[in-house]
mmCIF file of C-alpha atoms in Angstrom:
data_model
loop_
_atom_site.group_PDB
_atom_site.id
_atom_site.type_symbol
_atom_site.label_atom_id
_atom_site.label_comp_id
_atom_site.label_asym_id
_atom_site.label_seq_id
_atom_site.Cartn_x
_atom_site.Cartn_y
_atom_site.Cartn_z
ATOM 1 C CA UNK A 1 30.004 -107.009 -39.178
ATOM 2 C CA UNK A 2 28.163 -103.939 -40.598
ATOM 3 C CA UNK A 3 29.409 -100.879 -38.654
ATOM 4 C CA UNK A 4 26.693 -98.716 -37.543
ATOM 5 C CA UNK A 5 26.505 -95.211 -38.695
ATOM 6 C CA UNK A 6 26.750 -92.506 -36.127
ATOM 7 C CA UNK A 7 22.900 -91.443 -36.498
ATOM 8 C CA UNK A 8 21.775 -94.982 -36.143
ATOM 9 C CA UNK A 9 23.670 -94.735 -33.216
ATOM 10 C CA UNK A 10 22.053 -91.663 -31.941
ATOM 11 C CA UNK A 11 18.805 -92.457 -32.890
ATOM 12 C CA UNK A 12 19.082 -96.027 -30.950
ATOM 13 C CA UNK A 13 20.095 -94.231 -27.933
ATOM 14 C CA UNK A 14 17.129 -91.892 -28.336
ATOM 15 C CA UNK A 15 14.688 -94.869 -28.277
ATOM 16 C CA UNK A 16 16.172 -96.195 -25.305
ATOM 17 C CA UNK A 17 15.775 -92.509 -23.044
ATOM 18 C CA UNK A 18 13.641 -92.340 -20.522
ATOM 19 C CA UNK A 19 14.130 -96.318 -19.348
ATOM 20 C CA UNK A 20 14.817 -96.508 -15.590
ATOM 21 C CA UNK A 21 18.034 -97.891 -14.464
ATOM 22 C CA UNK A 22 19.733 -96.942 -17.724
ATOM 23 C CA UNK A 23 22.377 -94.513 -18.289
ATOM 24 C CA UNK A 24 21.282 -93.654 -21.406
ATOM 25 C CA UNK A 25 21.716 -89.601 -20.911
ATOM 26 C CA UNK A 26 25.176 -90.479 -20.201
ATOM 27 C CA UNK A 27 25.976 -92.785 -23.190
ATOM 28 C CA UNK A 28 24.395 -90.112 -25.288
ATOM 29 C CA UNK A 29 26.386 -87.285 -24.005
ATOM 30 C CA UNK A 30 29.464 -89.475 -24.877
ATOM 31 C CA UNK A 31 28.639 -89.823 -28.377
ATOM 32 C CA UNK A 32 27.267 -86.182 -29.203
ATOM 33 C CA UNK A 33 28.350 -83.764 -26.474
ATOM 34 C CA UNK A 34 32.198 -83.273 -28.704
ATOM 35 C CA UNK A 35 30.239 -82.199 -31.718
ATOM 36 C CA UNK A 36 27.571 -80.385 -30.192
ATOM 37 C CA UNK A 37 29.735 -78.365 -28.050
ATOM 38 C CA UNK A 38 31.544 -77.517 -31.287
ATOM 39 C CA UNK A 39 28.613 -76.249 -33.090
ATOM 40 C CA UNK A 40 27.465 -74.479 -30.038
ATOM 41 C CA UNK A 41 30.939 -72.744 -29.845
ATOM 42 C CA UNK A 42 30.487 -71.563 -33.343
ATOM 43 C CA UNK A 43 27.350 -69.673 -32.510
ATOM 44 C CA UNK A 44 28.256 -68.496 -28.937
ATOM 45 C CA UNK A 45 32.016 -67.943 -29.491
ATOM 46 C CA UNK A 46 32.753 -68.895 -25.815
ATOM 47 C CA UNK A 47 32.970 -72.122 -23.946
ATOM 48 C CA UNK A 48 30.836 -71.045 -20.934
ATOM 49 C CA UNK A 49 27.678 -70.313 -23.373
ATOM 50 C CA UNK A 50 28.331 -72.936 -25.499
ATOM 51 C CA UNK A 51 28.266 -75.837 -22.986
ATOM 52 C CA UNK A 52 25.233 -74.050 -21.059
ATOM 53 C CA UNK A 53 23.414 -74.395 -24.624
ATOM 54 C CA UNK A 54 24.693 -78.300 -24.741
ATOM 55 C CA UNK A 55 23.699 -78.735 -20.868
ATOM 56 C CA UNK A 56 20.330 -76.955 -20.950
ATOM 57 C CA UNK A 57 19.558 -79.175 -24.287
ATOM 58 C CA UNK A 58 20.314 -82.343 -23.171
ATOM 59 C CA UNK A 59 18.241 -81.828 -19.826
ATOM 60 C CA UNK A 60 15.168 -81.430 -21.754
ATOM 61 C CA UNK A 61 15.577 -84.059 -23.610
ATOM 62 C CA UNK A 62 16.034 -86.046 -20.735
ATOM 63 C CA UNK A 63 13.191 -84.295 -19.238
ATOM 64 C CA UNK A 64 10.712 -84.825 -22.620
ATOM 65 C CA UNK A 65 12.617 -87.429 -24.311
ATOM 66 C CA UNK A 66 9.764 -88.288 -26.657
ATOM 67 C CA UNK A 67 10.486 -84.921 -28.225
ATOM 68 C CA UNK A 68 13.653 -86.540 -29.535
ATOM 69 C CA UNK A 69 12.007 -89.839 -30.156
ATOM 70 C CA UNK A 70 9.263 -88.192 -32.217
ATOM 71 C CA UNK A 71 11.116 -86.221 -34.711
ATOM 72 C CA UNK A 72 11.717 -87.950 -38.241
ATOM 73 C CA UNK A 73 16.160 -87.256 -37.809
ATOM 74 C CA UNK A 74 17.094 -87.063 -34.157
ATOM 75 C CA UNK A 75 20.640 -86.005 -34.990
ATOM 76 C CA UNK A 76 19.608 -82.712 -37.285
ATOM 77 C CA UNK A 77 16.610 -82.142 -34.701
ATOM 78 C CA UNK A 78 19.280 -82.466 -31.652
ATOM 79 C CA UNK A 79 21.970 -80.040 -33.742
ATOM 80 C CA UNK A 80 18.984 -77.744 -34.069
ATOM 81 C CA UNK A 81 18.037 -77.475 -30.516
ATOM 82 C CA UNK A 82 21.443 -76.625 -29.694
ATOM 83 C CA UNK A 83 21.678 -74.214 -32.338
ATOM 84 C CA UNK A 84 18.635 -72.354 -31.152
ATOM 85 C CA UNK A 85 19.724 -72.504 -27.266
ATOM 86 C CA UNK A 86 23.306 -71.043 -27.933
ATOM 87 C CA UNK A 87 21.581 -68.301 -30.364
ATOM 88 C CA UNK A 88 19.202 -67.169 -27.153
ATOM 89 C CA UNK A 89 21.960 -67.454 -25.071
ATOM 90 C CA UNK A 90 24.265 -65.165 -27.210
ATOM 91 C CA UNK A 91 21.120 -63.099 -27.584
ATOM 92 C CA UNK A 92 21.523 -62.542 -23.719
ATOM 93 C CA UNK A 93 24.834 -62.217 -23.342
ATOM 94 C CA UNK A 94 25.868 -60.352 -26.754
ATOM 95 C CA UNK A 95 28.671 -58.624 -24.527
ATOM 96 C CA UNK A 96 31.154 -61.609 -24.250
ATOM 97 C CA UNK A 97 31.075 -62.026 -27.745
ATOM 98 C CA UNK A 98 33.641 -59.133 -28.016
ATOM 99 C CA UNK A 99 35.345 -59.740 -24.730
ATOM 100 C CA UNK A 100 36.213 -63.655 -24.681
ATOM 101 C CA UNK A 101 39.169 -64.683 -26.475
ATOM 102 C CA UNK A 102 40.471 -67.936 -27.977
ATOM 103 C CA UNK A 103 42.239 -68.750 -24.805
ATOM 104 C CA UNK A 104 38.610 -69.732 -23.024
ATOM 105 C CA UNK A 105 38.234 -72.521 -25.616
ATOM 106 C CA UNK A 106 39.076 -76.065 -23.756
ATOM 107 C CA UNK A 107 41.286 -77.923 -26.865
ATOM 108 C CA UNK A 108 42.695 -81.682 -27.059
ATOM 109 C CA UNK A 109 46.144 -81.344 -27.646
ATOM 110 C CA UNK A 110 46.974 -84.886 -29.088
ATOM 111 C CA UNK A 111 50.917 -85.484 -29.017
ATOM 112 C CA UNK A 112 50.737 -86.921 -32.702
ATOM 113 C CA UNK A 113 48.814 -83.412 -33.369
ATOM 114 C CA UNK A 114 50.807 -80.625 -31.604
ATOM 115 C CA UNK A 115 52.725 -78.931 -34.557
ATOM 116 C CA UNK A 116 49.559 -78.587 -35.908
ATOM 117 C CA UNK A 117 48.097 -77.131 -32.665
ATOM 118 C CA UNK A 118 49.219 -73.471 -34.349
ATOM 119 C CA UNK A 119 46.920 -74.463 -37.554
ATOM 120 C CA UNK A 120 43.928 -75.555 -35.751
ATOM 121 C CA UNK A 121 44.100 -72.378 -33.334
ATOM 122 C CA UNK A 122 43.908 -70.450 -36.980
ATOM 123 C CA UNK A 123 41.151 -72.052 -38.306
ATOM 124 C CA UNK A 124 39.130 -71.488 -34.814
ATOM 125 C CA UNK A 125 40.427 -67.784 -34.410
ATOM 126 C CA UNK A 126 39.408 -67.201 -38.264
ATOM 127 C CA UNK A 127 35.960 -68.904 -37.738
ATOM 128 C CA UNK A 128 35.179 -66.703 -34.710
ATOM 129 C CA UNK A 129 35.453 -63.715 -36.965
ATOM 130 C CA UNK A 130 33.035 -65.100 -39.688
ATOM 131 C CA UNK A 131 29.100 -63.728 -39.096
ATOM 132 C CA UNK A 132 27.110 -66.577 -37.022
ATOM 133 C CA UNK A 133 24.826 -67.394 -40.198
ATOM 134 C CA UNK A 134 27.875 -68.174 -42.309
ATOM 135 C CA UNK A 135 29.804 -70.106 -38.946
ATOM 136 C CA UNK A 136 27.065 -71.837 -38.405
ATOM 137 C CA UNK A 137 26.916 -73.528 -42.375
ATOM 138 C CA UNK A 138 30.638 -74.334 -42.501
ATOM 139 C CA UNK A 139 30.564 -76.274 -39.581
ATOM 140 C CA UNK A 140 27.185 -78.329 -40.422
ATOM 141 C CA UNK A 141 29.003 -78.984 -44.045
ATOM 142 C CA UNK A 142 32.622 -79.123 -43.195
ATOM 143 C CA UNK A 143 32.201 -80.586 -39.524
ATOM 144 C CA UNK A 144 28.772 -82.569 -39.986
ATOM 145 C CA UNK A 145 29.478 -83.823 -43.550
ATOM 146 C CA UNK A 146 25.647 -82.678 -44.078
ATOM 147 C CA UNK A 147 24.123 -81.710 -47.839
ATOM 148 C CA UNK A 148 23.179 -78.151 -48.255
ATOM 149 C CA UNK A 149 19.191 -79.804 -48.379
ATOM 150 C CA UNK A 150 19.925 -81.093 -44.711
ATOM 151 C CA UNK A 151 21.891 -78.152 -44.041
ATOM 152 C CA UNK A 152 18.791 -76.277 -45.080
ATOM 153 C CA UNK A 153 16.483 -78.163 -43.004
ATOM 154 C CA UNK A 154 18.570 -77.667 -39.863
ATOM 155 C CA UNK A 155 18.704 -73.852 -40.157
ATOM 156 C CA UNK A 156 15.424 -73.474 -41.678
ATOM 157 C CA UNK A 157 16.846 -71.851 -44.869
ATOM 158 C CA UNK A 158 16.495 -72.966 -48.600
ATOM 159 C CA UNK A 159 19.250 -74.869 -50.266
ATOM 160 C CA UNK A 160 20.023 -72.202 -52.484
ATOM 161 C CA UNK A 161 20.694 -69.325 -49.541
ATOM 162 C CA UNK A 162 22.927 -72.395 -47.274
ATOM 163 C CA UNK A 163 24.821 -72.876 -50.393
ATOM 164 C CA UNK A 164 25.776 -69.257 -50.898
ATOM 165 C CA UNK A 165 26.456 -68.432 -47.050
ATOM 166 C CA UNK A 166 28.738 -71.417 -47.541
ATOM 167 C CA UNK A 167 30.412 -70.393 -49.969
ATOM 168 C CA UNK A 168 30.992 -66.599 -48.733
ATOM 169 C CA UNK A 169 32.555 -67.873 -45.345
ATOM 170 C CA UNK A 170 34.775 -70.161 -47.013
ATOM 171 C CA UNK A 171 36.140 -67.652 -49.098
ATOM 172 C CA UNK A 172 36.450 -65.098 -46.118
ATOM 173 C CA UNK A 173 38.073 -68.044 -44.334
ATOM 174 C CA UNK A 174 40.399 -68.935 -47.126
ATOM 175 C CA UNK A 175 41.682 -65.119 -47.353
ATOM 176 C CA UNK A 176 42.335 -65.232 -43.444
ATOM 177 C CA UNK A 177 43.888 -68.891 -43.113
ATOM 178 C CA UNK A 178 45.981 -68.621 -46.839
ATOM 179 C CA UNK A 179 49.658 -68.182 -45.125
ATOM 180 C CA UNK A 180 48.631 -70.477 -42.151
ATOM 181 C CA UNK A 181 47.974 -72.843 -44.937
ATOM 182 C CA UNK A 182 50.897 -72.506 -47.238
ATOM 183 C CA UNK A 183 53.180 -72.716 -43.925
ATOM 184 C CA UNK A 184 50.979 -75.794 -43.101
ATOM 185 C CA UNK A 185 51.451 -77.634 -46.812
ATOM 186 C CA UNK A 186 54.830 -76.620 -47.056
ATOM 187 C CA UNK A 187 55.176 -78.447 -43.141
ATOM 188 C CA UNK A 188 53.582 -81.127 -44.820
ATOM 189 C CA UNK A 189 55.924 -81.229 -47.643
ATOM 190 C CA UNK A 190 58.819 -81.288 -45.446
ATOM 191 C CA UNK A 191 57.927 -84.402 -43.803
ATOM 192 C CA UNK B 1 40.018 -71.966 -66.285
ATOM 193 C CA UNK B 2 43.308 -72.273 -64.530
ATOM 194 C CA UNK B 3 42.447 -69.657 -62.342
ATOM 195 C CA UNK B 4 39.363 -71.287 -61.218
ATOM 196 C CA UNK B 5 40.722 -74.748 -60.872
ATOM 197 C CA UNK B 6 43.526 -72.992 -58.872
ATOM 198 C CA UNK B 7 40.969 -71.077 -56.809
ATOM 199 C CA UNK B 8 39.019 -74.680 -56.369
ATOM 200 C CA UNK B 9 42.207 -76.401 -55.059
ATOM 201 C CA UNK B 10 42.751 -73.943 -52.912
ATOM 202 C CA UNK B 11 39.340 -73.878 -51.104
ATOM 203 C CA UNK B 12 39.988 -77.691 -51.197
ATOM 204 C CA UNK B 13 42.849 -77.159 -48.907
ATOM 205 C CA UNK B 14 41.274 -74.424 -46.813
ATOM 206 C CA UNK B 15 38.195 -77.206 -46.417
ATOM 207 C CA UNK B 16 40.569 -79.896 -45.453
ATOM 208 C CA UNK B 17 42.416 -77.551 -42.584
ATOM 209 C CA UNK B 18 39.551 -76.750 -40.966
ATOM 210 C CA UNK B 19 38.118 -80.365 -41.306
ATOM 211 C CA UNK B 20 40.985 -81.462 -39.648
ATOM 212 C CA UNK B 21 40.616 -78.773 -36.706
ATOM 213 C CA UNK B 22 37.000 -80.038 -36.019
ATOM 214 C CA UNK B 23 38.125 -82.316 -32.987
ATOM 215 C CA UNK B 24 40.349 -79.278 -31.305
ATOM 216 C CA UNK B 25 37.549 -78.195 -29.004
ATOM 217 C CA UNK B 26 36.107 -80.564 -26.826
ATOM 218 C CA UNK B 27 33.933 -80.056 -23.625
ATOM 219 C CA UNK B 28 35.076 -79.409 -20.665
ATOM 220 C CA UNK B 29 35.656 -82.565 -18.058
ATOM 221 C CA UNK B 30 32.994 -80.637 -15.638
ATOM 222 C CA UNK B 31 29.999 -80.763 -17.970
ATOM 223 C CA UNK B 32 29.392 -84.847 -18.494
ATOM 224 C CA UNK B 33 28.751 -84.662 -14.368
ATOM 225 C CA UNK B 34 26.924 -81.374 -14.221
ATOM 226 C CA UNK B 35 24.656 -82.625 -16.652
ATOM 227 C CA UNK B 36 24.006 -85.921 -14.973
ATOM 228 C CA UNK B 37 23.656 -84.227 -11.666
ATOM 229 C CA UNK B 38 21.115 -81.529 -13.166
ATOM 230 C CA UNK B 39 19.162 -84.142 -14.517
ATOM 231 C CA UNK B 40 19.214 -86.196 -11.284
ATOM 232 C CA UNK B 41 18.240 -83.332 -9.344
ATOM 233 C CA UNK B 42 15.693 -82.147 -11.235
ATOM 234 C CA UNK B 43 14.165 -85.672 -11.523
ATOM 235 C CA UNK B 44 14.090 -85.748 -7.625
ATOM 236 C CA UNK B 45 12.485 -82.301 -6.957
ATOM 237 C CA UNK B 46 9.648 -83.905 -9.514
ATOM 238 C CA UNK B 47 9.199 -86.967 -7.735
ATOM 239 C CA UNK B 48 9.049 -84.646 -4.632
ATOM 240 C CA UNK B 49 6.210 -82.594 -6.282
ATOM 241 C CA UNK B 50 4.570 -85.651 -7.629
ATOM 242 C CA UNK B 51 4.359 -87.184 -4.099
ATOM 243 C CA UNK B 52 3.188 -83.942 -2.249
ATOM 244 C CA UNK B 53 0.089 -84.001 -5.259
ATOM 245 C CA UNK B 54 -0.105 -87.580 -4.323
ATOM 246 C CA UNK B 55 -0.571 -86.804 -0.394
ATOM 247 C CA UNK B 56 -2.133 -83.659 -0.578
ATOM 248 C CA UNK B 57 -4.970 -84.028 -2.940
ATOM 249 C CA UNK B 58 -6.428 -87.005 -0.947
ATOM 250 C CA UNK B 59 -6.194 -84.785 2.137
ATOM 251 C CA UNK B 60 -7.811 -82.251 0.524
ATOM 252 C CA UNK B 61 -10.490 -84.162 -0.592
ATOM 253 C CA UNK B 62 -10.402 -86.422 2.842
ATOM 254 C CA UNK B 63 -11.113 -83.014 4.792
ATOM 255 C CA UNK B 64 -13.864 -81.516 2.590
ATOM 256 C CA UNK B 65 -15.600 -84.619 2.688
ATOM 257 C CA UNK B 66 -15.585 -84.930 6.211
ATOM 258 C CA UNK B 67 -16.095 -80.991 6.551
ATOM 259 C CA UNK B 68 -19.459 -81.746 4.435
ATOM 260 C CA UNK B 69 -20.365 -84.485 6.553
ATOM 261 C CA UNK B 70 -20.508 -82.509 9.831
ATOM 262 C CA UNK B 71 -22.356 -79.887 8.139
ATOM 263 C CA UNK B 72 -25.083 -82.781 7.461
ATOM 264 C CA UNK B 73 -25.073 -83.997 10.686
ATOM 265 C CA UNK B 74 -25.492 -80.523 11.896
ATOM 266 C CA UNK B 75 -28.618 -80.287 9.966
ATOM 267 C CA UNK B 76 -29.985 -83.341 10.882
ATOM 268 C CA UNK B 77 -29.475 -82.317 14.434
ATOM 269 C CA UNK B 78 -31.427 -79.021 13.698
ATOM 270 C CA UNK B 79 -34.249 -80.330 11.743
ATOM 271 C CA UNK B 80 -34.638 -83.084 14.606
ATOM 272 C CA UNK B 81 -34.640 -80.289 17.845
ATOM 273 C CA UNK B 82 -37.244 -77.253 16.609
ATOM 274 C CA UNK B 83 -36.201 -75.745 20.021
ATOM 275 C CA UNK B 84 -32.663 -75.200 19.135
ATOM 276 C CA UNK B 85 -34.261 -73.545 15.860
ATOM 277 C CA UNK B 86 -36.286 -71.162 18.050
ATOM 278 C CA UNK B 87 -32.961 -70.530 19.907
ATOM 279 C CA UNK B 88 -31.217 -69.550 16.978
ATOM 280 C CA UNK B 89 -34.027 -67.201 16.549
ATOM 281 C CA UNK B 90 -33.934 -65.676 19.362
ATOM 282 C CA UNK B 91 -30.536 -65.142 19.551
ATOM 283 C CA UNK B 92 -30.236 -63.495 16.028
ATOM 284 C CA UNK B 93 -32.934 -60.987 17.142
ATOM 285 C CA UNK B 94 -31.418 -60.064 19.858
ATOM 286 C CA UNK B 95 -28.212 -59.806 18.341
ATOM 287 C CA UNK B 96 -30.274 -57.252 16.546
ATOM 288 C CA UNK B 97 -30.015 -57.385 12.329
ATOM 289 C CA UNK B 98 -31.600 -54.484 10.478
ATOM 290 C CA UNK B 99 -34.931 -56.271 9.852
ATOM 291 C CA UNK B 100 -35.014 -57.356 13.515
ATOM 292 C CA UNK B 101 -34.450 -53.853 15.175
ATOM 293 C CA UNK B 102 -37.260 -52.573 12.779
ATOM 294 C CA UNK B 103 -39.747 -55.335 14.291
ATOM 295 C CA UNK B 104 -38.363 -54.574 17.923
ATOM 296 C CA UNK B 105 -39.334 -51.119 17.215
ATOM 297 C CA UNK B 106 -42.811 -51.503 15.971
ATOM 298 C CA UNK B 107 -43.269 -54.454 19.153
ATOM 299 C CA UNK B 108 -42.161 -51.876 21.404
ATOM 300 C CA UNK B 109 -44.511 -49.024 20.406
ATOM 301 C CA UNK B 110 -47.003 -51.600 20.576
ATOM 302 C CA UNK B 111 -46.397 -52.791 24.097
ATOM 303 C CA UNK B 112 -46.159 -48.945 25.446
ATOM 304 C CA UNK B 113 -49.849 -48.833 23.627
ATOM 305 C CA UNK B 114 -51.207 -51.259 25.178
ATOM 306 C CA UNK B 115 -49.213 -50.396 28.545
ATOM 307 C CA UNK B 116 -50.925 -46.876 28.168
ATOM 308 C CA UNK B 117 -54.006 -48.621 27.541
ATOM 309 C CA UNK B 118 -54.125 -50.622 30.387
ATOM 310 C CA UNK B 119 -53.039 -48.061 32.535
ATOM 311 C CA UNK B 120 -56.115 -45.553 32.068
ATOM 312 C CA UNK B 121 -58.365 -48.585 32.175
ATOM 313 C CA UNK B 122 -57.548 -49.634 35.159
ATOM 314 C CA UNK B 123 -57.281 -45.847 36.539
ATOM 315 C CA UNK B 124 -60.718 -45.725 35.322
ATOM 316 C CA UNK B 125 -62.103 -48.396 37.141
ATOM 317 C CA UNK B 126 -60.628 -47.624 40.477
ATOM 318 C CA UNK B 127 -61.922 -44.531 40.340
ATOM 319 C CA UNK B 128 -65.418 -43.526 42.133
ATOM 320 C CA UNK B 129 -68.256 -42.076 40.164
ATOM 321 C CA UNK B 130 -69.336 -38.702 41.617
ATOM 322 C CA UNK B 131 -72.745 -37.862 42.173
ATOM 323 C CA UNK B 132 -72.520 -35.162 39.413
ATOM 324 C CA UNK B 133 -71.563 -37.451 37.182
ATOM 325 C CA UNK B 134 -74.008 -40.200 37.684
ATOM 326 C CA UNK B 135 -76.526 -37.533 37.189
ATOM 327 C CA UNK B 136 -75.383 -35.974 34.125
ATOM 328 C CA UNK B 137 -75.540 -39.650 32.822
ATOM 329 C CA UNK B 138 -78.881 -40.312 33.683
ATOM 330 C CA UNK B 139 -80.139 -37.024 32.190
ATOM 331 C CA UNK B 140 -78.339 -37.672 29.230
ATOM 332 C CA UNK B 141 -80.264 -40.806 29.503
ATOM 333 C CA UNK B 142 -83.622 -38.885 29.695
ATOM 334 C CA UNK B 143 -82.583 -36.099 27.484
ATOM 335 C CA UNK B 144 -82.415 -39.045 24.814
ATOM 336 C CA UNK B 145 -85.697 -40.497 26.162
ATOM 337 C CA UNK B 146 -87.319 -37.093 25.165
ATOM 338 C CA UNK B 147 -85.974 -36.558 21.751
ATOM 339 C CA UNK B 148 -87.476 -40.184 20.720
ATOM 340 C CA UNK B 149 -90.907 -39.187 22.183
ATOM 341 C CA UNK B 150 -90.672 -35.754 20.227
ATOM 342 C CA UNK B 151 -89.746 -37.263 17.028
ATOM 343 C CA UNK B 152 -92.500 -40.069 17.087
ATOM 344 C CA UNK B 153 -95.146 -37.522 17.726
#
């Protein structure tokens, strides 16, 4: 049996949105919320604002599903909506950016990944030091596995700009995470 | 060459590290019920608004039609009964619009003039004619005759 891709599942739920008596919104939330929140946190830099951005976006889609249904590629469109919402919230609440620490993030703690927790926290701390323009490209490239052309479509920039932002961002992250990476690899080697 | 390959290896390791941290941040537990609740509340308020519109609009149309019919009926009644129109005109005259006030002043003056004329006429007819007046009237008549005869001669 062929495995349905993430994009296809989003597309299929998008088609069903607005049908009465079916909890399509709940299903769409279950499928996309983690990835949307992750993207929004990278931009808004705190959990509350990121969740507000996701909630506002999904409420809007529940209200007017045709905007997502008419999109050629629903998933990149959804990411762009969340990004715009997170940027708008970030503009309104600029003061939050400096006052919130990493402890405000809601994190998942898997038993088998407990020893990686420090590494993950280091990554998220380093991500928060990047300019938003670079952080969002890193998120889309690394976590959404998008090409630079796709990233350019979501962020409305040229693919070259997307590529250079990614390179700058990654170098900065490498500089901050070098020590953590060395530790992680030495632990991995011992294991 | 070796430096650049070392750097790309480092960046590859960093990319792998970032990728592994992707699932570290998750939505809070209350986000889902919060979203569902907000959408439900919004839908119900939209439905209420639609219901109000669905009831209010026909009501407004109904009352407008009713008022229109009532006005039509009144107009028909007033056309059928000219006395009512006269009564309305009289009432408006009595109420005293600026034009009717001017009319009233004019007619008041005319009435006063007629009244004075009538009084004079009555006074004139009731007063007995004295002898001297009668003579003067007669002499006036004789003088006129004389004048005519002199002119013919």
